[in-house]
Amino acid sequence: QISLPAGSLHASESMQVHSTVPAGSVLEARSTLVQRSQRAGWIVSVLVSEITLDGAPVMTNRASVMTPIEAA
């Protein structure tokens, strides 16, 4: 679970599903902060996540979060 500072906005998200996952599978998830910039009083963070099964991607995700600079 991730908590965000007050006033943060989940600005966008895109998801691509690559394959089905059998019930009971053990998955691995990894997220990377690929961009962090400041724009007009906001910190914009872009995260890319990948969920894999036996090393092969089953889902990829890209999310943008905006946080007010005064809350950061």
C-alpha positions as MATLAB code, in Angstrom:
seq = 'QISLPAGSLHASESMQVHSTVPAGSVLEARSTLVQRSQRAGWIVSVLVSEITLDGAPVMTNRASVMTPIEAA';
ca = [
       0.000    0.000    0.000;
       1.272    3.458   -0.914;
       0.048    6.651    0.714;
       0.191    9.980   -1.097;
       0.425   13.505    0.344;
      -2.830   15.453    0.686;
      -3.957   17.050   -2.568;
      -2.239   14.485   -4.815;
      -3.968   13.553   -8.069;
      -3.817   10.314  -10.010;
      -3.532   12.052  -13.395;
      -3.444    9.139  -15.844;
      -2.877    5.432  -16.196;
      -2.500    3.005  -19.060;
      -2.336   -0.766  -18.824;
      -1.469   -3.482  -21.290;
      -2.290   -7.121  -20.574;
       0.027   -9.522  -22.412;
      -1.305  -12.928  -21.364;
      -3.617  -14.797  -19.026;
      -2.435  -16.044  -15.639;
      -3.453  -19.459  -14.289;
      -5.078  -19.465  -10.847;
      -2.552  -20.064   -8.080;
       0.401  -18.639  -10.043;
       3.156  -16.784   -8.201;
       3.750  -13.404   -9.820;
       6.553  -10.864   -9.437;
       5.911   -7.115   -9.598;
       8.419   -4.322  -10.131;
       7.803   -0.565  -10.350;
      10.273    2.089  -11.455;
      10.076    5.868  -11.133;
      10.960    6.882  -14.699;
      10.300   10.619  -14.502;
       9.988   13.264  -11.803;
       9.577   16.897  -12.798;
       8.059   20.154  -11.582;
       5.325   21.964  -13.516;
       3.241   24.959  -12.449;
       3.340   24.226   -8.693;
       3.126   20.433   -9.033;
       5.599   17.560   -8.842;
       4.757   15.149  -11.656;
       5.879   11.540  -11.111;
       5.624    8.825  -13.761;
       5.848    5.191  -12.663;
       6.213    2.172  -14.926;
       5.271   -1.226  -13.494;
       5.616   -4.742  -14.823;
       4.107   -7.953  -13.514;
       5.813  -11.143  -14.650;
       5.187  -14.876  -14.495;
       8.356  -16.995  -14.734;
      10.199  -13.936  -16.084;
       7.714  -13.240  -18.882;
       5.603  -10.058  -18.695;
       1.889  -10.622  -18.174;
       0.987   -6.954  -17.598;
       2.664   -3.564  -17.944;
       1.376   -0.303  -16.518;
       2.281    3.411  -16.700;
       0.827    5.870  -14.166;
       1.224    9.609  -13.654;
       0.719   11.194  -10.228;
       0.687   14.927   -9.509;
       1.559   16.205   -6.017;
       1.306   19.853   -4.939;
       4.834   21.156   -4.261;
       3.809   22.514   -0.833;
       2.618   18.998    0.204;
       5.760   17.172   -0.969;
];
